[in-house]
mmCIF file of C-alpha atoms in Angstrom:
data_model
loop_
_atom_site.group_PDB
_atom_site.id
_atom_site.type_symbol
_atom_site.label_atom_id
_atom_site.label_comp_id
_atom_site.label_asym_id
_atom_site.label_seq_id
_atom_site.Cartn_x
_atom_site.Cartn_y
_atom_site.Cartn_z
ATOM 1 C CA UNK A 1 0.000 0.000 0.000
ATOM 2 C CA UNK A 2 1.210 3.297 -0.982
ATOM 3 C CA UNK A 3 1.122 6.174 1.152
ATOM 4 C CA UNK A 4 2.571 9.865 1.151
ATOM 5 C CA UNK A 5 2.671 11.403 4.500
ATOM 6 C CA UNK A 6 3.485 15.759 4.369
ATOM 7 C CA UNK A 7 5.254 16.879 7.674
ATOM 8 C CA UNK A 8 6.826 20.524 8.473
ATOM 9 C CA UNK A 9 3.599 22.846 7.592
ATOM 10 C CA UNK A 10 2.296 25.462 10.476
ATOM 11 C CA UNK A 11 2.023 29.316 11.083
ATOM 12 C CA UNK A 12 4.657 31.994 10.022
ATOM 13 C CA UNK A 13 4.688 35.756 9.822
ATOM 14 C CA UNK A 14 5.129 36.974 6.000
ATOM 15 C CA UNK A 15 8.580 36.794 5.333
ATOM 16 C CA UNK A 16 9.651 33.464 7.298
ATOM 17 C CA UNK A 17 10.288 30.243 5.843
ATOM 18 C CA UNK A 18 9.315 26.202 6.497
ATOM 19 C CA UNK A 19 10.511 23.615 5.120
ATOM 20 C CA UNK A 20 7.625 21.155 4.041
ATOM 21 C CA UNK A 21 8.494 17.325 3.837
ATOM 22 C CA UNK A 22 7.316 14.297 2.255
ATOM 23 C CA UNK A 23 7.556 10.663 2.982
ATOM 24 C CA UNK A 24 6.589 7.587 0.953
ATOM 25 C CA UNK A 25 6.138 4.234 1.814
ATOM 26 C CA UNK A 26 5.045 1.313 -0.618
ATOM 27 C CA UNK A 27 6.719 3.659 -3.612
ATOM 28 C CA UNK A 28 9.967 4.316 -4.632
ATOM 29 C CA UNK A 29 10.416 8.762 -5.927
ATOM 30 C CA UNK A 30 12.891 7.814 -7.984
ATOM 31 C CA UNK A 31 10.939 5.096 -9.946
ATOM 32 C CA UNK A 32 8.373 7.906 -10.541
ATOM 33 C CA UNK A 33 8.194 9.992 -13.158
ATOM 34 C CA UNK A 34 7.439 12.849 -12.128
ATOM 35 C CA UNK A 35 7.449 13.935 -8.058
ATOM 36 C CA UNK A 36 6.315 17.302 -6.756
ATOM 37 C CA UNK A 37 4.366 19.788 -4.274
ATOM 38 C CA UNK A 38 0.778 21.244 -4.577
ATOM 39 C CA UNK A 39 -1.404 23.557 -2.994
ATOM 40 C CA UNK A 40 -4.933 24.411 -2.621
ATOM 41 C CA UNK A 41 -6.865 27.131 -1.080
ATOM 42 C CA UNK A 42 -10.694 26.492 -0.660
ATOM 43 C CA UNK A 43 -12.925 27.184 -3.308
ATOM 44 C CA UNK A 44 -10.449 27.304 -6.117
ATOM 45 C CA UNK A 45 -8.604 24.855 -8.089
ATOM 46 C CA UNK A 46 -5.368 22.607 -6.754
ATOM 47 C CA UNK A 47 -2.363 24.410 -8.583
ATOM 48 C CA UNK A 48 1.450 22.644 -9.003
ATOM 49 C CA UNK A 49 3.856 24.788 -6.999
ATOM 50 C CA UNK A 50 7.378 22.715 -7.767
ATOM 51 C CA UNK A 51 7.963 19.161 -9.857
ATOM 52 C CA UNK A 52 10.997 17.465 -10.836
ATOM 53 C CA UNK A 53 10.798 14.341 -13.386
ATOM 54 C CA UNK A 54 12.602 11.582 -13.299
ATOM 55 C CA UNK A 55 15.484 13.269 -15.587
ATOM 56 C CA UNK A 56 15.891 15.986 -12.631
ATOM 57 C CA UNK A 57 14.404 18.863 -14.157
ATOM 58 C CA UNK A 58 12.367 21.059 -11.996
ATOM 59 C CA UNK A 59 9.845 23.632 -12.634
ATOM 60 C CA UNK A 60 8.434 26.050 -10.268
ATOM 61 C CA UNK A 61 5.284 28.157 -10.379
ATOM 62 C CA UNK A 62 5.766 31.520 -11.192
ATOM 63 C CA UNK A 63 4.491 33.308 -7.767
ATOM 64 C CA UNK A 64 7.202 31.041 -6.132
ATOM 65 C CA UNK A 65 10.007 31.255 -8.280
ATOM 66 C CA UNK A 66 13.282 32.680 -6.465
ATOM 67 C CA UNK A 67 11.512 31.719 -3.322
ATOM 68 C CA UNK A 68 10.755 27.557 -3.384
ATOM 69 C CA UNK A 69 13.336 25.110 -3.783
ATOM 70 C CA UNK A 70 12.209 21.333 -4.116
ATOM 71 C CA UNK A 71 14.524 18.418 -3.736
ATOM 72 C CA UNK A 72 14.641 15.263 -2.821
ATOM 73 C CA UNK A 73 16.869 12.564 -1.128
ATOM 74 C CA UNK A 74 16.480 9.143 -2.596
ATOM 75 C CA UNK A 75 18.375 7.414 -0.358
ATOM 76 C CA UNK A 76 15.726 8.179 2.218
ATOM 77 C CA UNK A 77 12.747 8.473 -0.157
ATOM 78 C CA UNK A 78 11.909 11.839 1.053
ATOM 79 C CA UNK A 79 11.149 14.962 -0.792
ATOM 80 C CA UNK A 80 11.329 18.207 0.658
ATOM 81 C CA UNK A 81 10.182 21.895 -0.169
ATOM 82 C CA UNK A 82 11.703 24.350 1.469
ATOM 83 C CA UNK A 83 9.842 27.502 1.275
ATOM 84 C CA UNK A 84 11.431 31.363 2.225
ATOM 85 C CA UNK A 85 10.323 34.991 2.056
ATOM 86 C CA UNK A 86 6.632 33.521 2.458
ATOM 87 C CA UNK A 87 3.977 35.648 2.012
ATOM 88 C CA UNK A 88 0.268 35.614 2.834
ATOM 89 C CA UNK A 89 -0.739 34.466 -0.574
ATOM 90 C CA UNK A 90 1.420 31.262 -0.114
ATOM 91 C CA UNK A 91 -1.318 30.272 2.974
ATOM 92 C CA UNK A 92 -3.051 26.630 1.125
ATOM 93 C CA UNK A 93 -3.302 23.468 1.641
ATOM 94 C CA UNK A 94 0.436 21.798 0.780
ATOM 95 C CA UNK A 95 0.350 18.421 -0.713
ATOM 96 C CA UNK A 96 3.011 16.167 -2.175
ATOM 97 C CA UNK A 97 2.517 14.145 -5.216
ATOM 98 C CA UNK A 98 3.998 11.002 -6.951
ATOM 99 C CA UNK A 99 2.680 10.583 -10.360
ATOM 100 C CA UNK A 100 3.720 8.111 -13.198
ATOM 101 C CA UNK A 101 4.298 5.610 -10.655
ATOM 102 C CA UNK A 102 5.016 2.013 -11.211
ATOM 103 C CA UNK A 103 1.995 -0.756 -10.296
ATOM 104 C CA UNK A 104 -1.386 0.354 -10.106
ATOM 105 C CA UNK A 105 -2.815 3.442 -9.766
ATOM 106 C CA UNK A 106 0.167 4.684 -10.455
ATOM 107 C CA UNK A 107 -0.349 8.449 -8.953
ATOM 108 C CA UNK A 108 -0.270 8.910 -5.692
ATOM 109 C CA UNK A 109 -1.519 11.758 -3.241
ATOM 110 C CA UNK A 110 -0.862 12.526 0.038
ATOM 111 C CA UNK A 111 -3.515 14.322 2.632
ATOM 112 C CA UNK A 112 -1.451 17.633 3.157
ATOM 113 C CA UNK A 113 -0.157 19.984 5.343
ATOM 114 C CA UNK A 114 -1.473 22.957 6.035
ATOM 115 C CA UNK A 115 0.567 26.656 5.819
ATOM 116 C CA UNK A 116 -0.707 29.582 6.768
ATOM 117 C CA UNK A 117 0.948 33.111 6.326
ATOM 118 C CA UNK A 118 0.110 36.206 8.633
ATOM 119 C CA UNK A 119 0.759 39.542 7.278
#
């Protein structure tokens, strides 16, 4: 059974940083295809903040661009987003995200952490 379990999310003033992580059991990152963060504030749509594929490459959302850094450590099967200069906009719903998996389903979600940003 696969599971993703978030850690590291809480309350900061605007400016601080976290540092979100991500654990998987049942699922190896590295045999994924593509592994990353997303975020969701209620009543609009889940958005991709930071992925990285399988070939490394990482892409970033604009709004957190200079800001985000995602990375992972496969020796631990862990991926991490470490998040600075945060500002109130960044508050959501943070949720990591193995997709392209091998076995069935394939993508994986886990339940989230939650990061909220006072101005």
């Amino acid at each position: 059974q696969v599971q993703l379990q978030e850690s590291g999310g809480g309350s900061v003033q605007a400016g601080g940083s976290l540092k979100l992580s991500c654990e998987a059991s049942g699922v190896a990152f590295s045999r994924c295809g593509i592994i990353g963060w997303h975020r969701q504030v209620p009543g609009k749509e889940r958005e991709s903040v930071a992925t990285i594929t399988s070939r490394g490459t990482k892409t970033y959302a604009d709004s957190v661009k200079g800001r985000f850094t995602i990375f992972q450590d496969n020796v631990e099967n862990m991926l991490y987003l470490q998040m600075n200069s945060l500002q109130s906009e960044d508050t959501a719903l943070y949720s990591c995200a193995a997709m392209i998996c091998p076995g069935t389903p394939g993508n994986y979600r886990g339940q989230g952490t939650q990061v909220t940003v006072s101005s």
